[in-house]
mmCIF file of C-alpha atoms in Angstrom:
data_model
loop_
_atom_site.group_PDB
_atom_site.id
_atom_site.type_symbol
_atom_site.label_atom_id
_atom_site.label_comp_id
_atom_site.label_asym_id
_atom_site.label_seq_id
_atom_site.Cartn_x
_atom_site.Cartn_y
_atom_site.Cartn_z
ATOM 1 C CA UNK A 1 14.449 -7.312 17.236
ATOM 2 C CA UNK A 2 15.578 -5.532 20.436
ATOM 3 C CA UNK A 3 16.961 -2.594 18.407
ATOM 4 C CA UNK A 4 13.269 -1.588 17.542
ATOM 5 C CA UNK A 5 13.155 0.242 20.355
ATOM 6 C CA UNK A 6 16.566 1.780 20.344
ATOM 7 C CA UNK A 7 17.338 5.744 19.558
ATOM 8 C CA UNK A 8 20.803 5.084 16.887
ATOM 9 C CA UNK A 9 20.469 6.241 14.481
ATOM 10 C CA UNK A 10 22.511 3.057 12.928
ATOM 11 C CA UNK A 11 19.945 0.547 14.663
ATOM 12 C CA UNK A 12 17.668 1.704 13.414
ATOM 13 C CA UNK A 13 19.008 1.910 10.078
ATOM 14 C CA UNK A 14 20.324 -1.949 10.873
ATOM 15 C CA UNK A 15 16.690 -2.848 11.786
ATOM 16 C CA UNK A 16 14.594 -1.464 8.758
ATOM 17 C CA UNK A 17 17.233 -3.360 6.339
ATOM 18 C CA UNK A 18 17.144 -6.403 8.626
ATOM 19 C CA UNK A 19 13.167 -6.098 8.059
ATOM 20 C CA UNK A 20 13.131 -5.178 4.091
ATOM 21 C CA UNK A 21 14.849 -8.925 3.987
ATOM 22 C CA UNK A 22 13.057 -10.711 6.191
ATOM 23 C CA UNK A 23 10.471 -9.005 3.929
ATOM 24 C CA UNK A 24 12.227 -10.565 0.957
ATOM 25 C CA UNK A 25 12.523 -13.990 2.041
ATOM 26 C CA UNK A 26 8.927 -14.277 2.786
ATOM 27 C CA UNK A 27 8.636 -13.098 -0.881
ATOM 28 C CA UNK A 28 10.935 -15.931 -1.935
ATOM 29 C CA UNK A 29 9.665 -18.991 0.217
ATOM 30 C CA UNK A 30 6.088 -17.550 -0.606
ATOM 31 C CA UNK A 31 4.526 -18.959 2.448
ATOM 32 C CA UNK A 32 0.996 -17.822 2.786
ATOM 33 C CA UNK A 33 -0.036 -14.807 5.111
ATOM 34 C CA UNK A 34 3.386 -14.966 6.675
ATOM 35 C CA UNK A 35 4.508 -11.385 5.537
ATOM 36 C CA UNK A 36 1.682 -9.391 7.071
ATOM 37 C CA UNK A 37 3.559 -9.564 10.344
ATOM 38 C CA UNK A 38 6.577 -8.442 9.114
ATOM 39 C CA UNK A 39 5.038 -5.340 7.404
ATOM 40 C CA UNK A 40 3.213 -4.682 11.395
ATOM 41 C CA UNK A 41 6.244 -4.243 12.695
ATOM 42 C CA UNK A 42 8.135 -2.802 9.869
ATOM 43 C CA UNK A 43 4.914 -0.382 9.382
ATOM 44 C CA UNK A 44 5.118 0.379 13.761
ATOM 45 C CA UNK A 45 9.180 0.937 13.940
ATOM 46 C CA UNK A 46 8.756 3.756 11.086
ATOM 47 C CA UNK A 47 5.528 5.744 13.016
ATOM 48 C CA UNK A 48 8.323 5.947 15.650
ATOM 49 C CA UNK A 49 11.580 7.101 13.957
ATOM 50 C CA UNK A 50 11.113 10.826 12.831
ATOM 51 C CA UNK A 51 10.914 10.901 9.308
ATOM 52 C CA UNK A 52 14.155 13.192 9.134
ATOM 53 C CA UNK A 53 16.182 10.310 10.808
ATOM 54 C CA UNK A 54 16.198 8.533 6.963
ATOM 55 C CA UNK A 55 17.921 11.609 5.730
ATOM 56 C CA UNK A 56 21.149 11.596 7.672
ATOM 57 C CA UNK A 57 22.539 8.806 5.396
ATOM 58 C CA UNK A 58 22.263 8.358 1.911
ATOM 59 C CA UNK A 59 22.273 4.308 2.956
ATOM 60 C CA UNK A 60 19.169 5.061 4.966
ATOM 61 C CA UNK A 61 17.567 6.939 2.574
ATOM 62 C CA UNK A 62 17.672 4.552 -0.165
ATOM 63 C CA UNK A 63 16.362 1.915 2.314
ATOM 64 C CA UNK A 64 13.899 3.970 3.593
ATOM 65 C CA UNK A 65 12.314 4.743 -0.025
ATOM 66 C CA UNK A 66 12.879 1.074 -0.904
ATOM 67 C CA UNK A 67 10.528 0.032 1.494
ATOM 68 C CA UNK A 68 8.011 3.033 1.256
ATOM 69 C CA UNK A 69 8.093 2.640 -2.510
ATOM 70 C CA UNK A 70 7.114 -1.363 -1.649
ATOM 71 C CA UNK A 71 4.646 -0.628 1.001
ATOM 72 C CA UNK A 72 2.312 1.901 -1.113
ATOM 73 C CA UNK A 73 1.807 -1.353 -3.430
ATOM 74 C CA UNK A 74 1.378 -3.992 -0.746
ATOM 75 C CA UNK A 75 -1.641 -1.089 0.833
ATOM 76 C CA UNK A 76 -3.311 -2.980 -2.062
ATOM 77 C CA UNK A 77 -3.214 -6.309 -0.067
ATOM 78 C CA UNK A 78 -5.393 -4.516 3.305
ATOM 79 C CA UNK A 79 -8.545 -3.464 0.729
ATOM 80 C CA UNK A 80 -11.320 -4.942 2.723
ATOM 81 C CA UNK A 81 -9.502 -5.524 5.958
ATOM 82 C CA UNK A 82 -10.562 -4.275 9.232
ATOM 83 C CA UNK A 83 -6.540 -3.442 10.712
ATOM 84 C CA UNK A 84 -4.636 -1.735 8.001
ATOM 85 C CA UNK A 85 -1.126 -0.277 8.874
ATOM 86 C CA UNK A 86 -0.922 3.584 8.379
ATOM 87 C CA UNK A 87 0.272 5.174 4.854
ATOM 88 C CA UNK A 88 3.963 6.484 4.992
ATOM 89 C CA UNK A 89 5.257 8.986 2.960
ATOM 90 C CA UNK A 90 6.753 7.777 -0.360
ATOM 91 C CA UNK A 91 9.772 10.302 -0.632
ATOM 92 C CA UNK A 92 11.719 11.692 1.541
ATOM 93 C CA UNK A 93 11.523 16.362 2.765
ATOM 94 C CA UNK A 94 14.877 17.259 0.427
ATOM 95 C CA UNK A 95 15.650 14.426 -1.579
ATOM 96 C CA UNK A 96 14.729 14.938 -5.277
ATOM 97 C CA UNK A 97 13.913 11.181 -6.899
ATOM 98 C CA UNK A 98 16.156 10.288 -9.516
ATOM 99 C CA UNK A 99 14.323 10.883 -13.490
ATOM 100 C CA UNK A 100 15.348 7.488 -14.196
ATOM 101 C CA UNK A 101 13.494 5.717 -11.154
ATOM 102 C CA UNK A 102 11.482 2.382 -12.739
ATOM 103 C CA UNK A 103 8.405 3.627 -11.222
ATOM 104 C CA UNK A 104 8.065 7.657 -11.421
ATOM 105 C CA UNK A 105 7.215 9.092 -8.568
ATOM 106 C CA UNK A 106 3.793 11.051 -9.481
ATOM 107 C CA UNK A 107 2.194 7.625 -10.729
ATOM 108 C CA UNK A 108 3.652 5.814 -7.397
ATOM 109 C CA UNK A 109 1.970 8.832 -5.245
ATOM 110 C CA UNK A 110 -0.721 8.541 -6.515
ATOM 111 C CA UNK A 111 -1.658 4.761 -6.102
ATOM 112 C CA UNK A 112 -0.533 5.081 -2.451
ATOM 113 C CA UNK A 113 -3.316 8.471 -2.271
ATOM 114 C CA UNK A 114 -5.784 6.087 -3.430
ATOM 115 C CA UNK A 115 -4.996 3.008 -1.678
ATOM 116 C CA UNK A 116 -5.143 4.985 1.250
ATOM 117 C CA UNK A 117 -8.589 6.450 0.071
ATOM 118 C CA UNK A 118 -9.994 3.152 -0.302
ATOM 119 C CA UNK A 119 -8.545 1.864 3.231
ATOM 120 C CA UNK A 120 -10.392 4.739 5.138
ATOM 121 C CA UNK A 121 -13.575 4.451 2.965
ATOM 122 C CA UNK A 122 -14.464 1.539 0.437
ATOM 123 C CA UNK A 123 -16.660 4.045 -1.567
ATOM 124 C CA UNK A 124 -14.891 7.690 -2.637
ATOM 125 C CA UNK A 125 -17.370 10.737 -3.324
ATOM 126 C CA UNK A 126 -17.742 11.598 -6.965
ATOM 127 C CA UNK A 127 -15.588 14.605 -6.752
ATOM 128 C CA UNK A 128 -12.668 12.408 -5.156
ATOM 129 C CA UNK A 129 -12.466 10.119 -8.143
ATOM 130 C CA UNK A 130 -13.328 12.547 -10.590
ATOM 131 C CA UNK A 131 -9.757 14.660 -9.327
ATOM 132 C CA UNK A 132 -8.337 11.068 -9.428
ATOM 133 C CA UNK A 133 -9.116 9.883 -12.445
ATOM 134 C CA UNK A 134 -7.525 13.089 -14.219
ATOM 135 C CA UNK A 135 -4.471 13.002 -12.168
ATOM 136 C CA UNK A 136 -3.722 9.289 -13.137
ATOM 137 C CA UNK A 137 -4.412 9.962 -16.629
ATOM 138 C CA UNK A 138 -1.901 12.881 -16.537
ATOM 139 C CA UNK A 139 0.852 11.031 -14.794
ATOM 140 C CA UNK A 140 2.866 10.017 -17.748
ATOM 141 C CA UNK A 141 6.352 10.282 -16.542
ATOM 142 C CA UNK A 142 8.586 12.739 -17.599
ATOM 143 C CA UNK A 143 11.225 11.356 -20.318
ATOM 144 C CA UNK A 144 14.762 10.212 -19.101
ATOM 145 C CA UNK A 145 17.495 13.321 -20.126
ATOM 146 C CA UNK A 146 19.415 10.533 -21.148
ATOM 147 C CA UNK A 147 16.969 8.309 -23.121
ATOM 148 C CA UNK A 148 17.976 6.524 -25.994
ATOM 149 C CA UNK A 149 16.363 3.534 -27.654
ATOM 150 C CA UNK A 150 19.406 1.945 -28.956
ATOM 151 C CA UNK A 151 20.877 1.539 -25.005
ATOM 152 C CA UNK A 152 19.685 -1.845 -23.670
ATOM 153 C CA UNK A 153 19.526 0.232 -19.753
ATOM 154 C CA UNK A 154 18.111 3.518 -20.975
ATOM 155 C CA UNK A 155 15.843 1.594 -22.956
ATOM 156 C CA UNK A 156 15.119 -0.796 -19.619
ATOM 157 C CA UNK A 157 14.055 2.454 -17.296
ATOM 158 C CA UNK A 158 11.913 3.531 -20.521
ATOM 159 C CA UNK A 159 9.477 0.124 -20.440
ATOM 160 C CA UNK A 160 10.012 -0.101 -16.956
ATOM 161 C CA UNK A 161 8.390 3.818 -16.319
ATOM 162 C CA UNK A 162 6.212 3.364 -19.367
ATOM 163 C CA UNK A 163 4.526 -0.237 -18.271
ATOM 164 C CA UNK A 164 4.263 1.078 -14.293
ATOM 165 C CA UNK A 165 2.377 4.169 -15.696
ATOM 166 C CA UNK A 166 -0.011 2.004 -17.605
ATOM 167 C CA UNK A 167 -0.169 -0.610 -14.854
ATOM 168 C CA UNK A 168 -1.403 2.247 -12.228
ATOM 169 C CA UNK A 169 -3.706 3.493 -14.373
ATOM 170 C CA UNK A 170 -5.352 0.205 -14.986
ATOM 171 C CA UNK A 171 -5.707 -0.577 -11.080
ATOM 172 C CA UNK A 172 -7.464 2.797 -10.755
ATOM 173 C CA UNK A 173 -10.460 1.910 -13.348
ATOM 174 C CA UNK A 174 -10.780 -1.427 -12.344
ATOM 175 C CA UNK A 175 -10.824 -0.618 -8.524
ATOM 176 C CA UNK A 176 -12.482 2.904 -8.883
ATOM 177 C CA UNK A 177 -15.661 1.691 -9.905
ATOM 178 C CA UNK A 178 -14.945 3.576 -13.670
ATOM 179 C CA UNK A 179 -13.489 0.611 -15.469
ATOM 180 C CA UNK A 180 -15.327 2.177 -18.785
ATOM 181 C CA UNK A 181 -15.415 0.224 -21.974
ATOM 182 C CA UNK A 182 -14.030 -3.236 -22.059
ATOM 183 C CA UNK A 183 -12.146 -3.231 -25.119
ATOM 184 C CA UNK A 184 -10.648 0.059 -23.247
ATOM 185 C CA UNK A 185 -9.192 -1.868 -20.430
ATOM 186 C CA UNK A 186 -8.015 -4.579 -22.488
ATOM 187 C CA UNK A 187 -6.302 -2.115 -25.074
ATOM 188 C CA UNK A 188 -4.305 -1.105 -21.484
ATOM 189 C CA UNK A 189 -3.736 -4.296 -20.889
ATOM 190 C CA UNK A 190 -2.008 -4.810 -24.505
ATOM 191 C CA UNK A 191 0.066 -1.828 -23.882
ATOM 192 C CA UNK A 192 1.327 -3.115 -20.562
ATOM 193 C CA UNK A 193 1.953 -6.566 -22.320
ATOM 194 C CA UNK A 194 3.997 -4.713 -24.838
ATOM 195 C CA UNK A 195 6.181 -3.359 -22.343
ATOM 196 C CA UNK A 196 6.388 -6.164 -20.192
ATOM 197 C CA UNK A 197 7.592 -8.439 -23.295
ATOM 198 C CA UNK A 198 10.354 -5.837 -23.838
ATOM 199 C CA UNK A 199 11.721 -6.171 -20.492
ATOM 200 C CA UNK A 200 11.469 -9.881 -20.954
ATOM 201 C CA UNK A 201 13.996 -9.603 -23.506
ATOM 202 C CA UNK A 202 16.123 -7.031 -21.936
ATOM 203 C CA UNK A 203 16.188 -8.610 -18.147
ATOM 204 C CA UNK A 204 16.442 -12.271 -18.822
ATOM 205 C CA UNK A 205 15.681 -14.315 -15.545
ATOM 206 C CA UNK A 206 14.832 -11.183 -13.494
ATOM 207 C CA UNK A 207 11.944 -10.897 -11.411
ATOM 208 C CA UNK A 208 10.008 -8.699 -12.272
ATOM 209 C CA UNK A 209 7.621 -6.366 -10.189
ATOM 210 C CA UNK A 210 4.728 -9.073 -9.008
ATOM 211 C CA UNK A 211 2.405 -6.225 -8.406
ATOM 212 C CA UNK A 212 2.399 -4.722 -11.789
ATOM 213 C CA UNK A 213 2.204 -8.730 -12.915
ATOM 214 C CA UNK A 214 -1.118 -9.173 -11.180
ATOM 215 C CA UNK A 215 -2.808 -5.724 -11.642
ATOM 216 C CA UNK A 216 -1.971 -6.431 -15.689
ATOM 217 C CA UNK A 217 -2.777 -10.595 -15.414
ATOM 218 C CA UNK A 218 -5.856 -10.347 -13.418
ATOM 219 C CA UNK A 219 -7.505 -7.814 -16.307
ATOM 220 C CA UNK A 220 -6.720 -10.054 -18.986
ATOM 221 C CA UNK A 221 -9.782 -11.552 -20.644
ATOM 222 C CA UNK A 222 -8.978 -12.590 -24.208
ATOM 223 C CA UNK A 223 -7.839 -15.698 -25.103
ATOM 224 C CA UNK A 224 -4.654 -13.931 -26.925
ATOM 225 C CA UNK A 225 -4.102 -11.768 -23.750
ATOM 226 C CA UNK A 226 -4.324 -14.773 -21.335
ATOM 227 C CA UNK A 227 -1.849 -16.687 -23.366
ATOM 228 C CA UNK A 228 0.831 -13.998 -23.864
ATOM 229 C CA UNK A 229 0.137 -13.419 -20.233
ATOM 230 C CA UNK A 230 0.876 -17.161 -19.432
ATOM 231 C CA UNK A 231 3.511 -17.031 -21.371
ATOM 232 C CA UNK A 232 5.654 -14.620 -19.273
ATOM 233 C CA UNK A 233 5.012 -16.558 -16.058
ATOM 234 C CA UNK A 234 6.483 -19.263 -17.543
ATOM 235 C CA UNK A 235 9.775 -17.353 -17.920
ATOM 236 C CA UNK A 236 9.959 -16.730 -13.781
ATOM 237 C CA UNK A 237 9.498 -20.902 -13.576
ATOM 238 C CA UNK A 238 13.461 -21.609 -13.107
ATOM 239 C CA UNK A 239 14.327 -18.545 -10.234
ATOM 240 C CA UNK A 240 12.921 -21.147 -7.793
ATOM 241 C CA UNK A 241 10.265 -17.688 -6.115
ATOM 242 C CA UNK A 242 7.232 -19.762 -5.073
ATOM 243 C CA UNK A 243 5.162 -16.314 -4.583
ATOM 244 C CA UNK A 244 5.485 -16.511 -8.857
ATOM 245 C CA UNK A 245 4.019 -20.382 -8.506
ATOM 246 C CA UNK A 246 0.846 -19.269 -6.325
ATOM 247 C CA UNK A 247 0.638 -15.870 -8.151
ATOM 248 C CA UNK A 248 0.013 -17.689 -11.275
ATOM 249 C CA UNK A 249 -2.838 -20.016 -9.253
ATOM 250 C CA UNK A 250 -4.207 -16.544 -8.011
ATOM 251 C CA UNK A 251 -4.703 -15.444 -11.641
ATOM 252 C CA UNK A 252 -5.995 -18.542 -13.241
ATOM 253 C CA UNK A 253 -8.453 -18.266 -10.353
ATOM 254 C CA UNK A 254 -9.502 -14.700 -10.747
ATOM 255 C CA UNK A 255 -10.034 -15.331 -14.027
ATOM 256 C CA UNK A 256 -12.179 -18.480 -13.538
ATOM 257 C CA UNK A 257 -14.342 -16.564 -11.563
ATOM 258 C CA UNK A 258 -14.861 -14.103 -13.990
ATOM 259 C CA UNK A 259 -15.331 -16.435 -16.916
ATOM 260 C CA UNK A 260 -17.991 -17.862 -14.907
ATOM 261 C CA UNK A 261 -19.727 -14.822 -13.763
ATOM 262 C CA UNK A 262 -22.843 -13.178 -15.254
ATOM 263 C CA UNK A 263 -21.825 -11.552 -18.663
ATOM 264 C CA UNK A 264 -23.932 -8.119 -18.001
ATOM 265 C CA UNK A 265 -22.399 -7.985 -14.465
ATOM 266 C CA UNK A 266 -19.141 -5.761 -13.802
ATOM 267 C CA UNK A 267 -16.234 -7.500 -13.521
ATOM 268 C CA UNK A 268 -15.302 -7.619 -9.212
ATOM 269 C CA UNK A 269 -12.786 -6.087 -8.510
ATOM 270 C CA UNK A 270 -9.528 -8.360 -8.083
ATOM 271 C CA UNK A 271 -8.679 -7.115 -4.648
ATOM 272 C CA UNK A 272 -11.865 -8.407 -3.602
ATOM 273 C CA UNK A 273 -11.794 -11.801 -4.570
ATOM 274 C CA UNK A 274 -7.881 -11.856 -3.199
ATOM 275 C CA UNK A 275 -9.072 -11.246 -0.042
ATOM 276 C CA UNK A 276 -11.021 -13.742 -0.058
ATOM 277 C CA UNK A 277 -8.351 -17.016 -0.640
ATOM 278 C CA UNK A 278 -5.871 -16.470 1.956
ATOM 279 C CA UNK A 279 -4.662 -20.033 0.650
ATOM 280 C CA UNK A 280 -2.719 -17.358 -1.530
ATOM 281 C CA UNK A 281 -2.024 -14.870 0.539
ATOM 282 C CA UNK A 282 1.780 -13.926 -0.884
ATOM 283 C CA UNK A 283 3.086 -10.592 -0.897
ATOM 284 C CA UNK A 284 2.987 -8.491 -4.313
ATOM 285 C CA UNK A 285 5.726 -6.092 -4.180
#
């Protein structure tokens, strides 16, 4: 930890990667709360480095955006908190994001613009979620130039791009305050299923994105939904992640809650009621 302070550029670089695992095997063990530190001091060693420092290496750069990419999710996980770490930028001045990134890079900007919204203020002006709401709806990412259905990988970044898109657009109108119709939302949620199910097939005994999992999971409220939902949690049982195990408790919660709420009330919001069981406080990243 001593090179947190130090001006290599290599320690540095040595001390954000020794951080994104640390990061990692909090994410594996799963134990409750545990990360947040890790993320302080990740979140304090990059408001130091000048943001040019990532580009002198294209080692840095990809573990620079690995994290940033990571960290504009986990914002998610400080909704209601009194200390939030600041937003970082999620690409770096001069390098162009690959087309064939899993999550495009407009969609990803845009839920770290409004987690970072939300952080500052819990309620956004009219105007502010009206731009919003038109921006996330006009994120669909732009097609691979080497997309072809029949190719298990270009067909993986496809579903992968395709489900984050839906995913991000889902957490903005149930977290907005403009979650519209219900059979809307759980149409989304279908579509996101869809996707996810594809993946399934293509990336045996992966693990998956847990943030997408939860922002699709938590909106499920049909009894088909719930169960193809269920269903793909069972398939991260054998890789032995525990932050899957509690993830899984965290949804069967939220959705307890929900059952048992007032029909003609709005669903709450699923960051809310997170923040409230710190018994399952894992990292979704």
């Amino acid at each position: 930890m001593l090179n947190l302070d130090c001006k290599e550029h290599d320690e540095q670089m040595a001390a954000l990667a020794t951080l994104c695992l640390w990061i990692l095997i909090h994410f594996v063990t799963g134990t409750p709360g545990a990360w947040r530190e890790v993320i302080k001091v990740t979140s304090n060693l990059l408001e130091k480095v000048d943001i040019h420092t990532w580009n002198l290496s294209t080692t840095a750069a990809l573990t620079y955006q690995s994290f940033s990419s990571s960290f504009a999710l986990v914002q998610t996980q400080y909704l209601g908190r009194l200390e939030f770490p600041a937003s970082l930028k999620t690409s770096l001045p001069g390098v162009e994001m690959s087309k064939s990134q899993i999550m495009p890079a407009q969609s990803l900007e845009l839920v770290s613009s409004f987690n970072t919204k939300l952080l500052q203020k819990p309620c956004l002006a009219p105007d502010e979620l009206d731009q919003l709401e038109i921006e996330f709806a006009l994120s669909t990412p732009e097609p691979s130039t080497d997309f072809d259905i029949g190719n298990p990988d270009s067909a993986m970044v496809h579903h992968h791009r395709s489900l984050f898109y839906y995913a991000s657009l889902l957490y903005f109108r149930c977290n907005s305050g403009r979650r519209g119709p219900e059979q809307e939302i759980q149409d989304l949620v279908a579509r996101c299923l869809d996707h996810m199910e594809q993946l399934q097939m293509l990336q045996k005994h992966s693990s998956p994105n847990t943030w997408i999992y939860a922002a699709v999971a938590f909106e499920a409220a049909t009894p088909e939904l719930r169960y193809r939902m269920r269903c793909l949690f069972s398939e991260r049982k054998s890789l032995g992640i525990a932050t899957w195990d509690t993830l899984l408790l965290l949804v069967e919660e939220v959705w307890m809650r929900r059952d048992n709420a007032h029909p003609e009330v709005a669903p709450e919001p699923w960051t809310r009621i997170v923040a409230a069981l710190p018994e399952h406080d894992v990292i979704l990243y």
